[in-house]
Amino acid sequence: MGLFLFLFPVWVDGNMNIPLGLISNAIAQWIHPFSNAILMICVGISAIFSWICTIWRPNWSRTNSLWNELFYVSHPYLFIRTIGAVITILVATQTGPDWLISEETGGSIIQLMGILIAWFLAASFLIPLLTEYGIMDFTGTLLRNILKPLFHLPGRAAIDLLASWVGNCNVGVVLTTKQYESGYYTDREAILIASCFSATSLPFCLVIAAIMGVDQYFIQLYFILSLVGTLSAMIMSRIWPLEGKWKDEYYPPVGRKVQEVHPVGISRSRWALHQAIKRAEKGPTFFQLVSNGIQLFLNIIFTLVPVTMCIGTLACCLSSYTPLFQWIALPFQWYFKLCGLKEYAAAAPGAVVGFVDMFIPAMICAGITSMKTRFVICILSLVQIIYMTEVGSIMLNSKLPITIMDLAIIFLEKTIIAIPMIVFFTDLFVKFQE
């Protein structure tokens, strides 16, 4: 069931999707009329109870582990949650200044959050079908000798990598962080998977390609995206900070829970099946599944939503109303020129604003006349994937030992590595009709 929901391709109205995507889209349509009200309630509860539990620390909050996990935060995060609540209410009620509530800034983020809530509602209850009943243990035993030399990752990461790549990138990151917090990935492994193997789902890839006007080359685009994503991950796994900064240490409160030792005298496939059955026997019951899903969903909506509304909206404001990203993008003008791209000055900001949100490069570069340049920027925005409105916020909100500066460094490294590969494979596989 887990493989089917997360990885099985289905075609609806001529577009490819996965069952989880269809479920999430149905939920998104159902909650759309009152999604803004849901968001205001969530961020209001998050801000109010964070103040109560962090500043006053009443006994009932200290003795309840769930309340403590949801609402006891550091003072910087308390400030961010409060600002996020204020921004959400102003944008939802359209009472704030234009630079804050416009469709280019807060308006786009609040629409995005309505879609993400639907994805997370479905994924919170369905992720355990991939993680708790043996399939990751089975594939881990079979594929350990492949993934270890290629990406310096354990074999059990294979299903995680596929779910992150084929499904929704945010769901993939949540899947990875939950595996880390359960003792199945080390610091380095979890950060590598979350930052290098998450990709935008196929429907969103089609949307970005359509915005950029290159959707007629979608097959070549997705092939090059997959190729560059794989090769860049192989390189990134061997350079600092993904190699060297974080040690292979497991989440301290849990410790190591995975064993990938293959005993002598038994075939790999038989041992894989044994490990999978052993894991499935210990899997949660239906009621535990529901209880864990509720806790995961509450954790996401009370921690991720206000942080994303705050960081995402303010970052979009900087991108739309200040020259900050144009200044940062100056070195990429020379880099694009060196790679032989036309209209390199107009394309350069698209290389850096992807750190804010996936859609911004498409929006600011859609007017470029060179088809090849638009094609390269489209793939680049999809392979960068560490944007702060979604993936970055999830990683910062998790238990992973990572900072926003770490994310910025990884983002820049991946961008610098990916650009020449994208240009090379584009020249090799695509013939444009300008």
Short mmCIF file of C-alpha atoms in Angstrom, two decimals:
data_model
loop_
_atom_site.label_atom_id
_atom_site.label_comp_id
_atom_site.label_asym_id
_atom_site.label_seq_id
_atom_site.Cartn_x
_atom_site.Cartn_y
_atom_site.Cartn_z
CA MET A 1 0.00 0.00 0.00
CA GLY A 2 2.84 2.39 0.81
CA LEU A 3 4.57 1.78 -2.51
CA PHE A 4 1.29 2.19 -4.39
CA LEU A 5 0.32 5.43 -2.67
CA PHE A 6 3.72 7.11 -2.91
CA LEU A 7 5.30 5.71 -6.08
CA PHE A 8 2.68 4.23 -8.43
CA PRO A 9 2.14 6.47 -11.50
CA VAL A 10 -1.45 7.23 -12.52
CA TRP A 11 -2.71 9.42 -15.36
CA VAL A 12 -5.63 11.78 -14.84
CA ASP A 13 -6.74 14.18 -17.59
CA GLY A 14 -3.56 13.41 -19.49
CA ASN A 15 -1.26 14.33 -16.58
CA MET A 16 0.83 11.93 -14.53
CA ASN A 17 0.40 11.90 -10.76
CA ILE A 18 0.63 9.52 -7.79
CA PRO A 19 -2.30 8.29 -5.62
CA LEU A 20 -1.11 10.43 -2.70
CA GLY A 21 -1.24 13.44 -5.01
CA LEU A 22 -4.81 12.66 -6.06
CA ILE A 23 -5.88 12.29 -2.42
CA SER A 24 -4.14 15.54 -1.49
CA ASN A 25 -5.67 17.42 -4.42
CA ALA A 26 -9.14 16.23 -3.42
CA ILE A 27 -8.57 17.42 0.16
CA ALA A 28 -7.20 20.75 -1.14
CA GLN A 29 -10.34 21.33 -3.22
CA TRP A 30 -12.54 20.43 -0.27
CA ILE A 31 -10.88 22.82 2.18
CA HIS A 32 -10.21 25.62 -0.32
CA PRO A 33 -13.29 27.74 0.56
CA PHE A 34 -12.24 27.99 4.20
CA SER A 35 -8.47 27.42 3.99
CA ASN A 36 -7.68 31.01 5.07
CA ALA A 37 -9.84 30.57 8.19
CA ILE A 38 -8.01 27.32 9.01
CA LEU A 39 -4.64 29.04 8.60
CA MET A 40 -5.64 31.96 10.86
CA ILE A 41 -6.85 29.57 13.55
CA CYS A 42 -3.65 27.49 13.34
CA VAL A 43 -1.24 30.42 13.55
CA GLY A 44 -3.33 32.07 16.27
CA ILE A 45 -3.25 28.94 18.44
CA SER A 46 0.46 28.50 17.73
CA ALA A 47 1.35 32.05 18.76
CA ILE A 48 -0.89 32.24 21.86
CA PHE A 49 0.09 28.89 23.35
CA SER A 50 3.76 29.37 22.45
CA TRP A 51 3.74 32.54 24.56
CA ILE A 52 1.98 30.74 27.42
CA CYS A 53 4.20 27.63 27.36
CA THR A 54 7.50 29.43 26.68
CA ILE A 55 7.19 32.51 28.90
CA TRP A 56 4.94 31.40 31.78
CA ARG A 57 5.60 27.62 31.68
CA PRO A 58 2.47 26.45 33.57
CA ASN A 59 2.61 23.01 35.18
CA TRP A 60 0.08 21.45 32.82
CA SER A 61 2.25 22.31 29.79
CA ARG A 62 5.48 21.02 31.35
CA THR A 63 3.99 17.65 32.28
CA ASN A 64 2.38 17.04 28.87
CA SER A 65 4.97 15.89 26.33
CA LEU A 66 2.83 16.79 23.29
CA TRP A 67 2.14 20.35 24.52
CA ASN A 68 5.81 20.72 25.38
CA GLU A 69 6.87 19.58 21.91
CA LEU A 70 4.36 21.76 20.07
CA PHE A 71 4.57 25.03 21.97
CA TYR A 72 7.77 25.25 24.00
CA VAL A 73 10.21 27.04 21.67
CA SER A 74 13.29 29.25 21.83
CA HIS A 75 12.75 33.00 22.00
CA PRO A 76 13.79 33.60 18.33
CA TYR A 77 11.21 31.05 17.20
CA LEU A 78 8.62 32.59 19.51
CA PHE A 79 9.21 35.90 17.75
CA ILE A 80 8.98 34.23 14.31
CA ARG A 81 5.71 32.46 15.21
CA THR A 82 4.23 35.73 16.44
CA ILE A 83 5.23 37.63 13.28
CA GLY A 84 3.94 34.71 11.19
CA ALA A 85 0.55 34.90 12.93
CA VAL A 86 0.31 38.66 12.34
CA ILE A 87 1.27 38.30 8.66
CA THR A 88 -1.23 35.46 8.12
CA ILE A 89 -4.12 37.44 9.61
CA LEU A 90 -3.23 40.58 7.61
CA VAL A 91 -2.92 38.65 4.34
CA ALA A 92 -6.04 36.50 4.90
CA THR A 93 -8.19 39.52 5.73
CA GLN A 94 -6.51 41.72 3.09
CA THR A 95 -6.02 44.52 5.59
CA GLY A 96 -2.26 44.94 5.42
CA PRO A 97 -0.06 47.11 3.17
CA ASP A 98 0.06 46.21 -0.52
CA TRP A 99 3.72 45.16 -0.42
CA LEU A 100 2.80 42.54 2.21
CA ILE A 101 -0.53 41.17 0.96
CA SER A 102 -0.04 41.30 -2.83
CA GLU A 103 -0.16 38.21 -5.04
CA GLU A 104 3.62 38.37 -5.45
CA THR A 105 4.29 38.19 -1.70
CA GLY A 106 1.90 37.16 1.11
CA GLY A 107 -0.91 36.29 -1.29
CA SER A 108 1.14 33.62 -3.05
CA ILE A 109 2.46 32.16 0.21
CA ILE A 110 -0.97 31.82 1.83
CA GLN A 111 -2.31 30.05 -1.29
CA LEU A 112 0.68 27.72 -1.19
CA MET A 113 0.06 26.94 2.49
CA GLY A 114 -3.53 25.91 1.74
CA ILE A 115 -2.19 23.32 -0.72
CA LEU A 116 0.54 22.14 1.65
CA ILE A 117 -1.91 21.57 4.52
CA ALA A 118 -3.81 19.17 2.25
CA TRP A 119 -0.60 17.31 1.34
CA PHE A 120 0.49 17.04 4.95
CA LEU A 121 -2.94 15.95 6.17
CA ALA A 122 -2.82 12.97 3.81
CA ALA A 123 0.88 12.23 4.26
CA SER A 124 0.83 12.37 8.07
CA PHE A 125 -1.32 9.24 8.22
CA LEU A 126 0.16 7.45 5.19
CA ILE A 127 3.93 7.90 5.64
CA PRO A 128 4.08 5.04 8.22
CA LEU A 129 3.00 2.63 5.45
CA LEU A 130 6.46 3.23 3.95
CA THR A 131 8.47 3.47 7.15
CA GLU A 132 6.95 1.13 9.75
CA TYR A 133 6.04 -2.13 8.01
CA GLY A 134 9.25 -3.44 6.47
CA ILE A 135 9.59 -2.16 2.91
CA MET A 136 12.50 0.16 3.74
CA ASP A 137 14.26 -2.65 5.62
CA PHE A 138 13.71 -4.99 2.65
CA THR A 139 15.09 -2.59 0.03
CA GLY A 140 17.82 -1.46 2.41
CA THR A 141 19.27 -4.93 2.68
CA LEU A 142 19.06 -5.52 -1.08
CA LEU A 143 20.46 -2.15 -2.22
CA ARG A 144 23.02 -1.36 0.46
CA ASN A 145 25.95 -2.28 -1.80
CA ILE A 146 24.67 0.10 -4.51
CA LEU A 147 23.76 3.20 -2.52
CA LYS A 148 26.77 3.15 -0.22
CA PRO A 149 29.44 3.64 -2.93
CA LEU A 150 27.31 6.00 -5.04
CA PHE A 151 25.93 8.38 -2.42
CA HIS A 152 27.48 7.30 0.91
CA LEU A 153 23.98 6.38 2.12
CA PRO A 154 22.48 3.27 3.76
CA GLY A 155 20.46 0.90 1.60
CA ARG A 156 17.19 1.65 3.42
CA ALA A 157 17.35 5.14 1.92
CA ALA A 158 16.34 3.73 -1.50
CA ILE A 159 12.59 3.92 -0.87
CA ASP A 160 13.02 7.30 0.81
CA LEU A 161 14.93 8.60 -2.22
CA LEU A 162 12.25 7.41 -4.62
CA ALA A 163 9.41 8.80 -2.49
CA SER A 164 11.23 12.12 -2.20
CA TRP A 165 11.95 12.28 -5.93
CA VAL A 166 8.68 11.03 -7.44
CA GLY A 167 6.28 12.38 -4.81
CA ASN A 168 5.92 15.79 -3.22
CA CYS A 169 9.26 17.23 -2.06
CA ASN A 170 7.84 18.40 1.27
CA VAL A 171 6.45 14.96 2.04
CA GLY A 172 9.86 13.50 1.19
CA VAL A 173 11.59 15.85 3.65
CA VAL A 174 9.08 15.03 6.40
CA LEU A 175 9.60 11.32 5.71
CA THR A 176 13.37 11.79 6.03
CA THR A 177 13.20 13.84 9.23
CA LYS A 178 10.88 11.32 10.88
CA GLN A 179 13.30 8.51 10.00
CA TYR A 180 16.12 10.57 11.52
CA GLU A 181 14.16 11.23 14.71
CA SER A 182 13.39 7.49 14.93
CA GLY A 183 17.08 6.53 14.82
CA TYR A 184 17.34 5.20 11.25
CA TYR A 185 19.52 7.94 9.72
CA THR A 186 22.55 9.80 11.03
CA ASP A 187 22.81 13.61 10.99
CA ARG A 188 24.79 13.55 7.75
CA GLU A 189 22.58 11.00 5.99
CA ALA A 190 19.32 12.78 6.81
CA ILE A 191 20.59 16.21 5.76
CA LEU A 192 22.05 14.79 2.53
CA ILE A 193 18.78 13.06 1.59
CA ALA A 194 16.58 16.04 2.50
CA SER A 195 18.72 18.58 0.64
CA CYS A 196 19.77 16.60 -2.44
CA PHE A 197 17.10 14.02 -3.23
CA SER A 198 13.86 15.91 -2.87
CA ALA A 199 12.32 17.05 -6.13
CA THR A 200 9.13 18.79 -7.10
CA SER A 201 6.29 16.41 -7.95
CA LEU A 202 5.54 15.84 -11.62
CA PRO A 203 2.41 18.04 -11.70
CA PHE A 204 4.38 20.97 -10.25
CA CYS A 205 7.18 20.33 -12.75
CA LEU A 206 4.60 20.64 -15.51
CA VAL A 207 3.28 23.87 -14.01
CA ILE A 208 6.77 25.42 -13.86
CA ALA A 209 7.52 24.24 -17.42
CA ALA A 210 4.26 25.79 -18.62
CA ILE A 211 5.02 29.12 -16.90
CA MET A 212 8.43 29.17 -18.56
CA GLY A 213 6.94 28.22 -21.93
CA VAL A 214 9.04 25.04 -22.36
CA ASP A 215 6.39 22.41 -21.64
CA GLN A 216 6.62 21.07 -25.20
CA TYR A 217 10.06 19.75 -24.21
CA PHE A 218 8.89 18.22 -20.95
CA ILE A 219 10.18 14.68 -21.58
CA GLN A 220 13.70 15.97 -22.25
CA LEU A 221 13.36 18.40 -19.33
CA TYR A 222 12.47 15.71 -16.78
CA PHE A 223 15.16 13.36 -18.10
CA ILE A 224 17.85 16.06 -17.73
CA LEU A 225 16.44 17.04 -14.32
CA SER A 226 16.77 13.45 -13.08
CA LEU A 227 20.25 13.07 -14.57
CA VAL A 228 21.57 16.34 -13.12
CA GLY A 229 19.89 15.64 -9.77
CA THR A 230 21.60 12.26 -9.50
CA LEU A 231 25.04 13.46 -10.60
CA SER A 232 24.95 16.56 -8.40
CA ALA A 233 23.97 14.41 -5.40
CA MET A 234 26.95 12.14 -6.03
CA ILE A 235 29.23 15.19 -6.03
CA MET A 236 27.57 16.94 -3.09
CA SER A 237 27.86 13.81 -0.94
CA ARG A 238 31.65 14.02 -1.30
CA ILE A 239 32.30 17.72 -0.56
CA TRP A 240 31.92 20.01 2.44
CA PRO A 241 29.56 20.64 4.22
CA LEU A 242 27.61 17.44 3.43
CA GLU A 243 30.86 15.53 3.79
CA GLY A 244 32.83 16.69 6.80
CA LYS A 245 30.64 19.04 8.80
CA TRP A 246 28.14 16.50 10.16
CA LYS A 247 29.26 13.24 11.70
CA ASP A 248 27.56 9.89 11.33
CA GLU A 249 25.84 10.24 14.70
CA TYR A 250 22.24 9.29 15.39
CA TYR A 251 19.62 11.50 17.04
CA PRO A 252 20.83 11.48 20.69
CA PRO A 253 17.49 10.93 22.50
CA VAL A 254 16.85 7.79 20.41
CA GLY A 255 20.21 6.42 19.35
CA ARG A 256 20.79 3.92 16.56
CA LYS A 257 17.81 1.72 15.69
CA VAL A 258 18.95 0.24 12.40
CA GLN A 259 21.11 -2.84 11.85
CA GLU A 260 22.39 -3.62 8.33
CA VAL A 261 24.76 -6.48 9.11
CA HIS A 262 24.33 -9.38 6.67
CA PRO A 263 25.00 -12.74 8.36
CA VAL A 264 27.05 -15.40 6.61
CA GLY A 265 25.24 -18.44 5.18
CA ILE A 266 21.97 -16.81 4.09
CA SER A 267 21.16 -15.17 0.77
CA ARG A 268 20.73 -11.42 0.63
CA SER A 269 17.14 -11.63 -0.59
CA ARG A 270 16.15 -14.09 2.16
CA TRP A 271 17.79 -11.95 4.83
CA ALA A 272 16.01 -8.89 3.39
CA LEU A 273 12.65 -10.64 3.70
CA HIS A 274 13.48 -11.75 7.25
CA GLN A 275 14.34 -8.17 8.23
CA ALA A 276 11.16 -6.82 6.64
CA ILE A 277 8.89 -9.32 8.42
CA LYS A 278 10.65 -8.69 11.73
CA ARG A 279 10.03 -4.96 11.29
CA ALA A 280 6.39 -5.45 10.24
CA GLU A 281 5.66 -7.54 13.33
CA LYS A 282 6.61 -4.53 15.46
CA GLY A 283 4.67 -2.05 13.33
CA PRO A 284 2.02 0.19 14.93
CA THR A 285 -1.58 -0.94 15.26
CA PHE A 286 -4.33 0.95 13.46
CA PHE A 287 -5.07 3.09 16.49
CA GLN A 288 -1.37 3.83 17.03
CA LEU A 289 -1.18 4.77 13.36
CA VAL A 290 -4.04 7.26 13.75
CA SER A 291 -2.61 8.66 17.00
CA ASN A 292 0.88 9.11 15.51
CA GLY A 293 -0.62 10.69 12.39
CA ILE A 294 -2.55 13.23 14.45
CA GLN A 295 0.57 14.15 16.42
CA LEU A 296 2.63 14.53 13.24
CA PHE A 297 -0.02 16.69 11.57
CA LEU A 298 -0.41 18.92 14.63
CA ASN A 299 3.35 19.32 14.78
CA ILE A 300 3.41 20.42 11.15
CA ILE A 301 0.54 22.91 11.23
CA PHE A 302 1.48 24.54 14.55
CA THR A 303 5.22 24.79 13.82
CA LEU A 304 5.65 24.88 10.03
CA VAL A 305 2.74 27.13 8.99
CA PRO A 306 3.61 30.26 11.05
CA VAL A 307 7.34 29.94 10.30
CA THR A 308 6.74 29.56 6.57
CA MET A 309 4.29 32.47 6.51
CA CYS A 310 6.87 34.65 8.25
CA ILE A 311 10.07 33.67 6.44
CA GLY A 312 8.44 33.00 3.06
CA THR A 313 6.49 36.26 2.92
CA LEU A 314 9.38 38.45 4.07
CA ALA A 315 11.73 36.74 1.60
CA CYS A 316 9.24 37.31 -1.24
CA CYS A 317 9.02 40.98 -0.21
CA LEU A 318 12.81 41.29 -0.44
CA SER A 319 12.76 39.63 -3.84
CA SER A 320 9.91 41.75 -5.23
CA TYR A 321 10.62 45.18 -3.75
CA THR A 322 14.39 45.39 -3.16
CA PRO A 323 17.45 44.91 -5.40
CA LEU A 324 19.00 42.49 -2.90
CA PHE A 325 18.79 39.40 -5.09
CA GLN A 326 19.97 41.34 -8.16
CA TRP A 327 23.11 42.29 -6.23
CA ILE A 328 23.68 38.72 -5.04
CA ALA A 329 23.15 37.47 -8.61
CA LEU A 330 25.93 39.56 -10.17
CA PRO A 331 28.51 36.70 -10.11
CA PHE A 332 25.99 34.45 -11.88
CA GLN A 333 25.85 36.88 -14.80
CA TRP A 334 29.48 36.05 -15.53
CA TYR A 335 28.87 32.35 -14.86
CA PHE A 336 25.95 32.19 -17.31
CA LYS A 337 27.97 34.15 -19.88
CA LEU A 338 30.87 31.69 -19.46
CA CYS A 339 28.40 28.81 -20.04
CA GLY A 340 27.25 30.44 -23.29
CA LEU A 341 23.70 31.41 -22.32
CA LYS A 342 21.96 34.29 -24.04
CA GLU A 343 20.31 37.06 -21.97
CA TYR A 344 22.54 36.09 -19.06
CA ALA A 345 21.93 39.36 -17.19
CA ALA A 346 18.16 38.78 -17.14
CA ALA A 347 18.61 35.12 -16.20
CA ALA A 348 21.09 35.63 -13.33
CA PRO A 349 18.53 36.59 -10.62
CA GLY A 350 16.67 33.35 -11.41
CA ALA A 351 19.69 31.41 -10.15
CA VAL A 352 19.47 32.85 -6.62
CA VAL A 353 15.80 33.69 -5.95
CA GLY A 354 15.02 29.97 -5.98
CA PHE A 355 16.31 30.01 -2.41
CA VAL A 356 13.10 31.87 -1.52
CA ASP A 357 10.53 29.91 -3.51
CA MET A 358 10.36 27.56 -6.48
CA PHE A 359 7.93 29.74 -8.45
CA ILE A 360 9.88 33.01 -8.32
CA PRO A 361 12.57 32.06 -10.91
CA ALA A 362 9.79 31.05 -13.32
CA MET A 363 7.92 34.31 -12.73
CA ILE A 364 10.91 36.65 -13.17
CA CYS A 365 12.48 34.76 -16.09
CA ALA A 366 9.35 33.87 -18.10
CA GLY A 367 9.83 36.96 -20.28
CA ILE A 368 13.30 35.91 -21.54
CA THR A 369 13.15 35.41 -25.31
CA SER A 370 15.82 32.69 -25.56
CA MET A 371 14.14 29.29 -25.33
CA LYS A 372 17.37 27.60 -24.26
CA THR A 373 17.93 30.07 -21.41
CA ARG A 374 14.35 29.58 -20.15
CA PHE A 375 14.80 25.80 -20.39
CA VAL A 376 18.01 25.93 -18.31
CA ILE A 377 16.47 28.20 -15.65
CA CYS A 378 13.41 25.94 -15.47
CA ILE A 379 15.51 22.84 -14.72
CA LEU A 380 17.74 24.77 -12.34
CA SER A 381 14.78 25.98 -10.25
CA LEU A 382 13.51 22.40 -9.99
CA VAL A 383 16.85 20.84 -9.04
CA GLN A 384 17.84 23.49 -6.43
CA ILE A 385 14.81 22.63 -4.23
CA ILE A 386 16.06 24.15 -0.93
CA TYR A 387 13.56 27.01 -0.98
CA MET A 388 12.69 28.62 2.31
CA THR A 389 8.93 28.77 1.80
CA GLU A 390 8.70 24.97 2.09
CA VAL A 391 11.68 22.58 2.21
CA GLY A 392 14.01 24.95 4.07
CA SER A 393 11.39 25.76 6.70
CA ILE A 394 10.64 22.07 7.27
CA MET A 395 14.32 21.27 7.75
CA LEU A 396 14.87 24.20 10.13
CA ASN A 397 11.79 23.18 12.13
CA SER A 398 12.93 19.58 12.45
CA LYS A 399 15.39 18.12 14.92
CA LEU A 400 18.13 18.15 12.25
CA PRO A 401 21.27 20.04 13.40
CA ILE A 402 21.18 22.53 10.51
CA THR A 403 21.06 26.33 10.23
CA ILE A 404 19.84 28.73 7.55
CA MET A 405 23.50 29.48 6.70
CA ASP A 406 24.10 25.76 6.10
CA LEU A 407 21.11 25.68 3.76
CA ALA A 408 22.38 28.75 1.89
CA ILE A 409 25.81 27.14 1.39
CA ILE A 410 24.30 23.86 0.16
CA PHE A 411 21.98 25.81 -2.16
CA LEU A 412 24.85 27.80 -3.70
CA GLU A 413 27.04 24.71 -4.09
CA LYS A 414 24.28 22.78 -5.79
CA THR A 415 23.53 25.75 -8.09
CA ILE A 416 27.18 26.17 -9.11
CA ILE A 417 27.55 22.43 -9.76
CA ALA A 418 24.24 22.03 -11.61
CA ILE A 419 24.42 24.94 -14.09
CA PRO A 420 27.21 23.63 -16.39
CA MET A 421 25.73 20.11 -16.32
CA ILE A 422 22.28 21.42 -17.29
CA VAL A 423 23.77 23.47 -20.14
CA PHE A 424 25.86 20.51 -21.36
CA PHE A 425 22.97 18.02 -21.36
CA THR A 426 20.64 20.58 -22.91
CA ASP A 427 23.05 21.05 -25.81
CA LEU A 428 23.41 17.27 -26.07
CA PHE A 429 19.75 16.19 -25.96
CA VAL A 430 17.55 19.15 -26.98
CA LYS A 431 17.17 20.85 -30.33
CA PHE A 432 15.18 24.06 -29.90
CA GLN A 433 12.95 25.70 -32.44
CA GLU A 434 13.54 29.32 -31.49
#
